Amino acid sequence: MDFIGNVDVKSLATEFGTPLYVYDRQKIRNNYFKLFHAFSKYFNNFKIHFSVKSNSNVHILKEFKELGCGVDCSSPFELLLVLKAGFDPTDIIYTGNYESDEDFALISRYNIKINFDDITSYERFKKYRQPEFVSFRVNPGIGKGGFEGITTGGADAKFGVPYELLPQAYRKAKDDGARYFGVHIMTGSNILEPIYFAEVVEKLFRIVGRMFQELKIKPEYIDIGGGFGIPYTDDENELDIDKTAEVIFEVYQEYCNKFGFGEPQLKIEPGRYLIGNAGYLISKVTGIKKGYKKFVGIDAGMNTLIRPALYGAIHRIKVYGKREATNLVQICGQICENSDILLKNVPFPDIQVGDICIIEDVGAYGFSMASNYNSRPLPVELLVDNGKVKLIRRRQTFEDYIHLMEVD
Ligand SMILES: Cc1ncc(COP(=O)(O)O)c(C=O)c1O
């Protein structure tokens, strides 16, 4: 793991400093092709929308555009970013929640398809214009995610229209003059079992099938969200994506036939699956302490990668040029919080200040969740492609940081 995209990690750390996010362009492309081929084996009519929240660097978005991918946005800035990256409104969908009037004032200026999170969201949007196309996100009353924080369906989830209220929502939209319809579901993220996706799709059809028939709605699309997981540890297996597409298709076909829906477009909104394993966080060992336990301090912490502190997520960490793990350590960041510990009691090589660490699988929900906490600057981002290196975000300087506070 001393090279990423055929580029020596140490040379990157020397040239650009640490902490440093590095994305491997070939891995991103391979992930996309793998997913695309799996679904194209079964579906004639499907579209992949990259989930912008997982990684919103405009250069990364341009990569997905070049691949023919659409995008899913969740905020006005994300929408402006994808427009900046050159996406056509027909390739953009929007799935947010609790949007303000100001949010909708901006979003409504663009002719994009929106998955409304609630009837009240739809009502707020309508103040700006009556959409011709309406889709609601369904909360089916169940959910499952890699952690509680990424479980997005069920009674405790803040997302989606409770399924009992769905007929009311679509009837209202129809009475208001909407002519085209879709439906959205996503009950959790980082799922590694194919069958779960089929179960969710079946649940969705059971909720909307008869209801759409009664309302004489033929959905234009059925959007099953993201959630396609990746292994973060050696103990986890990869999601079998071919099987996933196959089992989704079996249910999809059966129920579309049963309810006479024809062939609505299947939409998926993956983030993690497309870019998670293509991202690495390069960090330097800054201090080693023999406290009650052995602590290895590095210059990447919850400000650069919050997933461990937020969810208890695990990311594998390797050391440049060192393989053999000799002792148990705690690896922590520089933030003044005790939750800023990336790994606890892990076997680690014999380490020295200045060694380079490589944190794996951080392409999704890595930089996009980074912050300036403790007034630490946002890190650099690089895109590497078979020996070539492109700077896609420079390091934040103190001038950048103070600029917004100089309000006079
Ligand atoms: C509406 C929606 N779509 C797509 C995604 C992407 O999920 P994932 O990265 O698990 O594929 C999310 C993540 O939270 C989401 O909320």
CSV table of C-alpha atoms and ligand atoms in Angstrom, one decimal:
chain,number,residue,atom,x,y,z
A,1,MET,CA,0.0,0.0,0.0
A,2,ASP,CA,2.9,2.3,-0.6
A,3,PHE,CA,1.5,3.4,-4.0
A,4,ILE,CA,-1.8,4.8,-5.0
A,5,GLY,CA,-2.6,4.9,-8.7
A,6,ASN,CA,1.1,4.1,-9.4
A,7,VAL,CA,2.2,7.1,-7.4
A,8,ASP,CA,4.5,6.8,-4.4
A,9,VAL,CA,2.6,7.9,-1.3
A,10,LYS,CA,5.6,9.4,0.4
A,11,SER,CA,6.4,11.7,-2.5
A,12,LEU,CA,2.8,12.9,-2.4
A,13,ALA,CA,3.1,13.6,1.4
A,14,THR,CA,6.3,15.5,0.8
A,15,GLU,CA,5.1,17.5,-2.1
A,16,PHE,CA,1.6,18.4,-0.8
A,17,GLY,CA,1.9,18.0,3.0
A,18,THR,CA,-0.5,16.1,5.2
A,19,PRO,CA,-3.3,15.5,5.9
A,20,LEU,CA,-4.1,14.7,2.3
A,21,TYR,CA,-7.0,13.0,0.6
A,22,VAL,CA,-6.0,11.0,-2.5
A,23,TYR,CA,-8.5,9.5,-5.0
A,24,ASP,CA,-7.6,6.8,-7.5
A,25,ARG,CA,-9.3,7.7,-10.8
A,26,GLN,CA,-9.1,4.1,-12.2
A,27,LYS,CA,-10.8,2.7,-9.1
A,28,ILE,CA,-13.6,5.2,-9.4
A,29,ARG,CA,-14.1,4.2,-13.0
A,30,ASN,CA,-13.9,0.5,-12.3
A,31,ASN,CA,-16.5,0.8,-9.5
A,32,TYR,CA,-18.8,2.6,-11.9
A,33,PHE,CA,-18.4,0.0,-14.7
A,34,LYS,CA,-18.9,-2.9,-12.3
A,35,LEU,CA,-22.1,-1.4,-11.0
A,36,PHE,CA,-23.3,-0.4,-14.5
A,37,HIS,CA,-22.6,-3.8,-16.0
A,38,ALA,CA,-24.3,-5.6,-13.1
A,39,PHE,CA,-27.6,-3.6,-13.5
A,40,SER,CA,-27.4,-3.5,-17.3
A,41,LYS,CA,-27.5,-7.3,-17.4
A,42,TYR,CA,-31.0,-7.2,-16.1
A,43,PHE,CA,-32.5,-3.7,-16.6
A,44,ASN,CA,-33.0,-2.0,-20.0
A,45,ASN,CA,-34.2,1.2,-18.3
A,46,PHE,CA,-32.1,2.3,-15.4
A,47,LYS,CA,-30.0,5.2,-14.3
A,48,ILE,CA,-27.2,5.7,-11.8
A,49,HIS,CA,-27.2,9.0,-9.9
A,50,PHE,CA,-24.0,9.5,-7.9
A,51,SER,CA,-24.8,10.7,-4.4
A,52,VAL,CA,-23.1,14.1,-4.2
A,53,LYS,CA,-23.2,14.2,-0.4
A,54,SER,CA,-20.7,11.3,-0.4
A,55,ASN,CA,-18.0,13.4,-2.2
A,56,SER,CA,-18.8,16.8,-3.6
A,57,ASN,CA,-15.5,17.8,-5.1
A,58,VAL,CA,-16.4,19.4,-8.4
A,59,HIS,CA,-13.6,17.6,-10.2
A,60,ILE,CA,-14.9,14.2,-8.9
A,61,LEU,CA,-18.4,15.2,-10.1
A,62,LYS,CA,-16.9,16.0,-13.6
A,63,GLU,CA,-15.4,12.4,-13.6
A,64,PHE,CA,-18.9,11.0,-13.0
A,65,LYS,CA,-20.4,13.2,-15.7
A,66,GLU,CA,-17.8,11.9,-18.2
A,67,LEU,CA,-18.9,8.4,-17.3
A,68,GLY,CA,-22.5,9.2,-18.2
A,69,CYS,CA,-23.7,9.1,-14.6
A,70,GLY,CA,-26.4,11.3,-13.2
A,71,VAL,CA,-26.4,12.9,-9.8
A,72,ASP,CA,-28.5,13.1,-6.7
A,73,CYS,CA,-28.3,16.3,-4.6
A,74,SER,CA,-29.5,17.0,-1.1
A,75,SER,CA,-28.9,20.8,-0.7
A,76,PRO,CA,-29.0,24.0,-2.8
A,77,PHE,CA,-25.2,24.2,-2.8
A,78,GLU,CA,-24.9,20.6,-4.1
A,79,LEU,CA,-27.3,21.6,-6.9
A,80,LEU,CA,-25.2,24.6,-7.8
A,81,LEU,CA,-22.1,22.4,-7.7
A,82,VAL,CA,-23.4,19.8,-10.1
A,83,LEU,CA,-24.6,22.6,-12.5
A,84,LYS,CA,-21.1,24.0,-12.3
A,85,ALA,CA,-19.7,20.5,-13.1
A,86,GLY,CA,-21.8,20.7,-16.3
A,87,PHE,CA,-24.6,18.2,-15.5
A,88,ASP,CA,-27.8,18.7,-17.5
A,89,PRO,CA,-30.9,19.2,-15.4
A,90,THR,CA,-32.4,16.0,-16.9
A,91,ASP,CA,-29.6,14.1,-15.2
A,92,ILE,CA,-30.1,15.7,-11.8
A,93,ILE,CA,-32.5,14.5,-9.1
A,94,TYR,CA,-32.9,16.1,-5.7
A,95,THR,CA,-33.6,14.2,-2.5
A,96,GLY,CA,-33.5,16.4,0.6
A,97,ASN,CA,-35.3,16.9,3.8
A,98,TYR,CA,-36.8,19.7,5.8
A,99,GLU,CA,-36.0,22.3,3.1
A,100,SER,CA,-36.6,25.9,4.0
A,101,ASP,CA,-38.6,28.3,1.8
A,102,GLU,CA,-35.2,29.8,0.8
A,103,ASP,CA,-33.9,26.4,-0.3
A,104,PHE,CA,-37.0,25.8,-2.4
A,105,ALA,CA,-36.9,29.3,-3.9
A,106,LEU,CA,-33.5,28.4,-5.4
A,107,ILE,CA,-34.2,24.8,-6.2
A,108,SER,CA,-37.5,25.6,-8.0
A,109,ARG,CA,-35.6,27.7,-10.5
A,110,TYR,CA,-34.3,24.5,-12.1
A,111,ASN,CA,-36.3,21.9,-13.9
A,112,ILE,CA,-35.1,18.9,-12.0
A,113,LYS,CA,-37.0,16.0,-10.5
A,114,ILE,CA,-37.5,16.1,-6.8
A,115,ASN,CA,-38.1,13.3,-4.3
A,116,PHE,CA,-40.1,15.1,-1.7
A,117,ASP,CA,-39.5,14.0,1.9
A,118,ASP,CA,-42.9,14.9,3.1
A,119,ILE,CA,-46.3,16.4,2.1
A,120,THR,CA,-45.3,19.6,3.8
A,121,SER,CA,-42.1,19.8,1.8
A,122,TYR,CA,-44.2,19.5,-1.4
A,123,GLU,CA,-46.5,22.2,-0.1
A,124,ARG,CA,-43.5,24.5,0.6
A,125,PHE,CA,-42.2,23.9,-2.9
A,126,LYS,CA,-45.5,24.7,-4.4
A,127,LYS,CA,-45.3,28.3,-3.2
A,128,TYR,CA,-42.8,28.8,-6.0
A,129,ARG,CA,-44.3,26.6,-8.7
A,130,GLN,CA,-46.5,23.6,-9.2
A,131,PRO,CA,-44.3,20.7,-10.3
A,132,GLU,CA,-45.5,18.7,-13.2
A,133,PHE,CA,-43.6,15.7,-11.8
A,134,VAL,CA,-43.9,14.6,-8.2
A,135,SER,CA,-42.2,11.9,-6.3
A,136,PHE,CA,-42.3,11.2,-2.6
A,137,ARG,CA,-39.8,9.4,-0.5
A,138,VAL,CA,-41.5,6.6,1.4
A,139,ASN,CA,-40.7,5.5,4.9
A,140,PRO,CA,-41.9,1.9,4.9
A,141,GLY,CA,-41.7,1.6,8.7
A,142,ILE,CA,-38.5,-0.5,8.6
A,143,GLY,CA,-34.9,0.3,8.1
A,144,LYS,CA,-31.4,-1.1,8.4
A,145,GLY,CA,-28.0,0.5,8.1
A,146,GLY,CA,-24.3,-0.3,8.9
A,147,PHE,CA,-24.8,1.9,12.1
A,148,GLU,CA,-27.8,3.5,13.7
A,149,GLY,CA,-26.7,6.8,12.4
A,150,ILE,CA,-27.0,5.6,8.8
A,151,THR,CA,-30.4,3.8,9.2
A,152,THR,CA,-32.8,5.9,7.3
A,153,GLY,CA,-36.1,4.0,7.5
A,154,GLY,CA,-38.4,3.0,10.4
A,155,ALA,CA,-40.2,4.7,13.2
A,156,ASP,CA,-37.1,6.5,14.5
A,157,ALA,CA,-35.9,7.8,11.1
A,158,LYS,CA,-36.6,11.4,10.2
A,159,PHE,CA,-36.9,10.6,6.5
A,160,GLY,CA,-39.8,9.9,4.2
A,161,VAL,CA,-43.6,10.0,4.2
A,162,PRO,CA,-45.0,7.3,6.6
A,163,TYR,CA,-46.4,4.8,4.2
A,164,GLU,CA,-50.0,5.1,5.6
A,165,LEU,CA,-50.0,8.8,4.5
A,166,LEU,CA,-48.8,8.1,1.0
A,167,PRO,CA,-52.2,7.8,-0.8
A,168,GLN,CA,-53.1,11.2,0.6
A,169,ALA,CA,-49.8,12.7,-0.7
A,170,TYR,CA,-50.1,11.4,-4.2
A,171,ARG,CA,-53.9,12.2,-4.4
A,172,LYS,CA,-53.1,15.8,-3.4
A,173,ALA,CA,-50.4,16.1,-6.0
A,174,LYS,CA,-52.7,14.7,-8.7
A,175,ASP,CA,-55.5,17.0,-7.7
A,176,ASP,CA,-53.0,19.9,-7.9
A,177,GLY,CA,-52.3,19.0,-11.5
A,178,ALA,CA,-49.1,16.9,-11.4
A,179,ARG,CA,-49.1,14.7,-14.4
A,180,TYR,CA,-45.9,12.5,-14.0
A,181,PHE,CA,-44.9,10.6,-10.9
A,182,GLY,CA,-42.1,8.7,-9.3
A,183,VAL,CA,-41.4,7.1,-5.9
A,184,HIS,CA,-38.3,6.9,-3.7
A,185,ILE,CA,-37.2,4.6,-0.9
A,186,MET,CA,-33.9,4.3,1.0
A,187,THR,CA,-33.9,2.7,4.4
A,188,GLY,CA,-30.2,2.6,5.2
A,189,SER,CA,-26.6,2.8,4.1
A,190,ASN,CA,-23.7,0.4,3.8
A,191,ILE,CA,-25.7,-2.8,3.3
A,192,LEU,CA,-23.7,-5.9,2.3
A,193,GLU,CA,-26.5,-8.4,1.8
A,194,PRO,CA,-28.1,-8.5,-1.7
A,195,ILE,CA,-31.4,-9.9,-0.4
A,196,TYR,CA,-32.0,-6.8,1.7
A,197,PHE,CA,-32.4,-4.7,-1.4
A,198,ALA,CA,-34.9,-7.2,-2.9
A,199,GLU,CA,-36.9,-7.1,0.4
A,200,VAL,CA,-37.0,-3.3,0.4
A,201,VAL,CA,-38.1,-3.2,-3.2
A,202,GLU,CA,-40.8,-5.8,-2.5
A,203,LYS,CA,-42.0,-3.8,0.5
A,204,LEU,CA,-42.1,-0.7,-1.7
A,205,PHE,CA,-44.3,-2.4,-4.4
A,206,ARG,CA,-46.6,-3.7,-1.7
A,207,ILE,CA,-47.0,-0.1,-0.5
A,208,VAL,CA,-47.5,1.6,-3.8
A,209,GLY,CA,-48.7,-1.1,-6.2
A,210,ARG,CA,-52.5,-1.0,-5.5
A,211,MET,CA,-52.4,2.6,-4.5
A,212,PHE,CA,-50.9,3.7,-7.8
A,213,GLN,CA,-53.4,1.5,-9.7
A,214,GLU,CA,-56.3,3.1,-7.8
A,215,LEU,CA,-55.0,6.6,-8.5
A,216,LYS,CA,-54.3,5.7,-12.1
A,217,ILE,CA,-50.6,6.5,-11.7
A,218,LYS,CA,-48.0,4.8,-13.8
A,219,PRO,CA,-44.7,5.7,-12.2
A,220,GLU,CA,-42.1,7.1,-14.5
A,221,TYR,CA,-39.3,6.0,-12.2
A,222,ILE,CA,-38.8,3.9,-9.1
A,223,ASP,CA,-35.8,5.2,-7.1
A,224,ILE,CA,-34.4,2.8,-4.6
A,225,GLY,CA,-31.7,5.2,-3.3
A,226,GLY,CA,-28.1,4.1,-2.4
A,227,GLY,CA,-26.9,1.9,0.4
A,228,PHE,CA,-24.7,-0.5,-1.6
A,229,GLY,CA,-22.1,-1.3,1.0
A,230,ILE,CA,-18.3,-1.8,0.9
A,231,PRO,CA,-16.1,-3.9,3.3
A,232,TYR,CA,-14.2,-1.6,5.7
A,233,THR,CA,-12.5,-4.5,7.6
A,234,ASP,CA,-10.8,-7.8,6.6
A,235,ASP,CA,-13.7,-9.7,8.2
A,236,GLU,CA,-16.3,-8.3,5.9
A,237,ASN,CA,-17.1,-9.6,2.4
A,238,GLU,CA,-17.8,-7.5,-0.7
A,239,LEU,CA,-21.4,-7.0,-1.6
A,240,ASP,CA,-22.2,-9.3,-4.5
A,241,ILE,CA,-23.4,-6.6,-6.9
A,242,ASP,CA,-24.4,-9.0,-9.7
A,243,LYS,CA,-26.6,-10.9,-7.3
A,244,THR,CA,-28.0,-7.7,-5.9
A,245,ALA,CA,-29.0,-6.5,-9.4
A,246,GLU,CA,-30.5,-9.9,-10.1
A,247,VAL,CA,-32.6,-10.2,-7.0
A,248,ILE,CA,-33.8,-6.6,-7.4
A,249,PHE,CA,-34.8,-7.3,-11.0
A,250,GLU,CA,-36.8,-10.5,-10.1
A,251,VAL,CA,-39.0,-8.6,-7.7
A,252,TYR,CA,-39.1,-5.5,-9.9
A,253,GLN,CA,-40.3,-7.4,-13.0
A,254,GLU,CA,-42.8,-9.5,-11.1
A,255,TYR,CA,-44.5,-6.5,-9.5
A,256,CYS,CA,-44.3,-4.2,-12.5
A,257,ASN,CA,-46.1,-6.9,-14.5
A,258,LYS,CA,-48.6,-7.6,-11.7
A,259,PHE,CA,-49.6,-3.9,-11.4
A,260,GLY,CA,-49.3,-3.1,-15.1
A,261,PHE,CA,-46.6,-0.5,-14.6
A,262,GLY,CA,-44.8,-1.3,-17.9
A,263,GLU,CA,-41.1,-0.6,-17.5
A,264,PRO,CA,-40.6,2.4,-15.2
A,265,GLN,CA,-37.0,3.5,-15.0
A,266,LEU,CA,-35.1,2.1,-12.0
A,267,LYS,CA,-33.0,4.7,-10.4
A,268,ILE,CA,-30.2,4.1,-7.9
A,269,GLU,CA,-28.2,6.7,-6.0
A,270,PRO,CA,-25.0,5.1,-4.8
A,271,GLY,CA,-22.3,7.1,-3.1
A,272,ARG,CA,-20.1,4.8,-1.0
A,273,TYR,CA,-20.1,2.0,-3.6
A,274,LEU,CA,-18.7,4.3,-6.3
A,275,ILE,CA,-16.0,6.1,-4.5
A,276,GLY,CA,-15.5,4.7,-1.0
A,277,ASN,CA,-12.6,2.4,-1.7
A,278,ALA,CA,-11.1,4.8,-4.2
A,279,GLY,CA,-10.2,7.3,-1.5
A,280,TYR,CA,-7.2,7.3,0.9
A,281,LEU,CA,-6.3,9.7,3.7
A,282,ILE,CA,-2.5,10.3,4.0
A,283,SER,CA,-1.4,11.4,7.4
A,284,LYS,CA,1.8,11.9,9.4
A,285,VAL,CA,2.6,10.6,12.8
A,286,THR,CA,3.0,13.7,15.0
A,287,GLY,CA,3.5,12.4,18.5
A,288,ILE,CA,3.8,9.1,20.3
A,289,LYS,CA,2.8,8.8,23.9
A,290,LYS,CA,3.2,6.0,26.5
A,291,GLY,CA,0.3,6.9,28.6
A,292,TYR,CA,-1.8,4.3,30.4
A,293,LYS,CA,-2.0,2.9,26.9
A,294,LYS,CA,0.2,3.6,23.9
A,295,PHE,CA,-1.2,6.5,21.8
A,296,VAL,CA,0.0,7.2,18.3
A,297,GLY,CA,-1.1,10.8,17.3
A,298,ILE,CA,-1.5,11.6,13.7
A,299,ASP,CA,-2.4,14.8,11.9
A,300,ALA,CA,-5.8,13.4,10.7
A,301,GLY,CA,-8.6,13.2,13.2
A,302,MET,CA,-12.3,13.7,13.6
A,303,ASN,CA,-11.9,17.1,11.8
A,304,THR,CA,-10.6,15.3,8.7
A,305,LEU,CA,-12.5,12.0,9.0
A,306,ILE,CA,-15.4,12.0,11.4
A,307,ARG,CA,-16.8,8.5,10.7
A,308,PRO,CA,-15.0,6.8,13.6
A,309,ALA,CA,-16.0,9.4,16.1
A,310,LEU,CA,-19.6,9.7,14.7
A,311,TYR,CA,-20.5,6.1,14.2
A,312,GLY,CA,-17.7,4.0,15.7
A,313,ALA,CA,-16.8,3.2,12.1
A,314,ILE,CA,-13.6,1.4,11.5
A,315,HIS,CA,-11.1,2.2,8.8
A,316,ARG,CA,-8.0,0.2,8.1
A,317,ILE,CA,-4.7,2.1,8.6
A,318,LYS,CA,-1.5,1.1,7.1
A,319,VAL,CA,2.0,2.5,7.6
A,320,TYR,CA,4.2,3.5,4.6
A,321,GLY,CA,7.0,1.0,4.2
A,322,LYS,CA,6.2,-1.0,7.2
A,323,ARG,CA,4.3,-4.3,7.3
A,324,GLU,CA,4.9,-6.3,10.5
A,325,ALA,CA,2.5,-5.3,13.3
A,326,THR,CA,4.4,-5.6,16.6
A,327,ASN,CA,2.4,-3.9,19.3
A,328,LEU,CA,-1.1,-2.7,20.3
A,329,VAL,CA,-1.8,1.0,19.9
A,330,GLN,CA,-4.5,3.6,20.0
A,331,ILE,CA,-4.4,5.8,16.9
A,332,CYS,CA,-5.8,9.3,17.6
A,333,GLY,CA,-6.1,12.7,16.0
A,334,GLN,CA,-5.2,16.2,17.3
A,335,ILE,CA,-8.7,17.3,18.3
A,336,CYS,CA,-9.5,18.1,21.9
A,337,GLU,CA,-12.2,15.4,22.3
A,338,ASN,CA,-11.6,11.9,23.6
A,339,SER,CA,-13.9,10.7,20.8
A,340,ASP,CA,-11.1,11.6,18.4
A,341,ILE,CA,-9.6,8.1,18.4
A,342,LEU,CA,-9.6,6.4,15.1
A,343,LEU,CA,-8.7,2.9,16.1
A,344,LYS,CA,-8.4,1.3,19.6
A,345,ASN,CA,-6.1,-1.5,20.5
A,346,VAL,CA,-4.9,-2.3,17.0
A,347,PRO,CA,-1.8,-4.2,16.2
A,348,PHE,CA,0.5,-1.7,14.5
A,349,PRO,CA,4.1,-1.7,13.2
A,350,ASP,CA,6.9,-0.2,15.3
A,351,ILE,CA,6.3,3.5,14.6
A,352,GLN,CA,8.2,6.8,14.8
A,353,VAL,CA,7.2,10.4,14.5
A,354,GLY,CA,7.2,11.4,10.9
A,355,ASP,CA,6.0,8.0,9.6
A,356,ILE,CA,3.3,8.2,7.0
A,357,CYS,CA,0.0,6.5,7.6
A,358,ILE,CA,-2.6,5.6,5.0
A,359,ILE,CA,-6.2,5.4,6.1
A,360,GLU,CA,-8.3,3.4,3.7
A,361,ASP,CA,-11.8,3.5,2.2
A,362,VAL,CA,-12.3,7.2,2.9
A,363,GLY,CA,-13.5,8.3,-0.6
A,364,ALA,CA,-17.1,8.6,0.6
A,365,TYR,CA,-18.2,10.6,3.6
A,366,GLY,CA,-14.5,11.6,4.2
A,367,PHE,CA,-13.7,15.1,3.0
A,368,SER,CA,-17.4,15.8,2.5
A,369,MET,CA,-17.9,15.5,6.3
A,370,ALA,CA,-14.7,17.3,7.2
A,371,SER,CA,-14.8,20.4,9.4
A,372,ASN,CA,-12.6,23.3,10.7
A,373,TYR,CA,-13.1,22.1,14.3
A,374,ASN,CA,-10.3,23.3,16.6
A,375,SER,CA,-9.6,25.7,13.8
A,376,ARG,CA,-7.6,23.1,11.9
A,377,PRO,CA,-7.5,23.8,8.1
A,378,LEU,CA,-9.4,21.6,5.6
A,379,PRO,CA,-7.0,19.2,3.9
A,380,VAL,CA,-5.8,18.9,0.3
A,381,GLU,CA,-7.5,16.7,-2.3
A,382,LEU,CA,-5.7,15.0,-5.1
A,383,LEU,CA,-6.8,12.8,-8.0
A,384,VAL,CA,-4.2,10.3,-9.2
A,385,ASP,CA,-4.5,8.5,-12.5
A,386,ASN,CA,-1.9,5.8,-13.3
A,387,GLY,CA,1.1,7.9,-12.4
A,388,LYS,CA,-0.4,11.3,-13.0
A,389,VAL,CA,-1.3,13.7,-10.2
A,390,LYS,CA,-3.9,16.4,-10.2
A,391,LEU,CA,-4.5,18.9,-7.4
A,392,ILE,CA,-8.3,19.1,-7.1
A,393,ARG,CA,-8.4,21.2,-3.8
A,394,ARG,CA,-5.6,23.2,-2.3
A,395,ARG,CA,-5.1,23.3,1.4
A,396,GLN,CA,-7.1,25.9,3.2
A,397,THR,CA,-5.0,28.8,4.5
A,398,PHE,CA,-5.5,31.0,7.5
A,399,GLU,CA,-6.5,33.8,5.1
A,400,ASP,CA,-9.2,31.6,3.6
A,401,TYR,CA,-10.4,30.7,7.1
A,402,ILE,CA,-10.5,34.2,8.6
A,403,HIS,CA,-11.9,35.8,5.4
A,404,LEU,CA,-15.5,35.0,6.3
A,405,MET,CA,-15.1,36.5,9.7
A,406,GLU,CA,-13.8,39.8,8.5
A,407,VAL,CA,-17.3,41.1,8.1
A,408,ASP,CA,-16.7,44.9,8.2
B,1,LIG,C1,-31.2,10.0,-0.4
B,1,LIG,C2,-29.9,9.4,-0.4
B,1,LIG,N1,-29.5,8.8,-1.5
B,1,LIG,C3,-28.3,8.2,-1.6
B,1,LIG,C4,-27.5,8.1,-0.5
B,1,LIG,C5,-26.1,7.5,-0.7
B,1,LIG,O1,-26.0,6.4,0.1
B,1,LIG,P1,-24.7,5.4,-0.1
B,1,LIG,O2,-23.5,6.2,0.0
B,1,LIG,O3,-24.9,4.4,1.1
B,1,LIG,O4,-24.9,4.7,-1.4
B,1,LIG,C6,-27.8,8.7,0.7
B,1,LIG,C7,-27.0,8.6,1.9
B,1,LIG,O5,-27.3,8.9,2.9
B,1,LIG,C8,-29.1,9.3,0.8
B,1,LIG,O6,-29.5,9.9,1.9
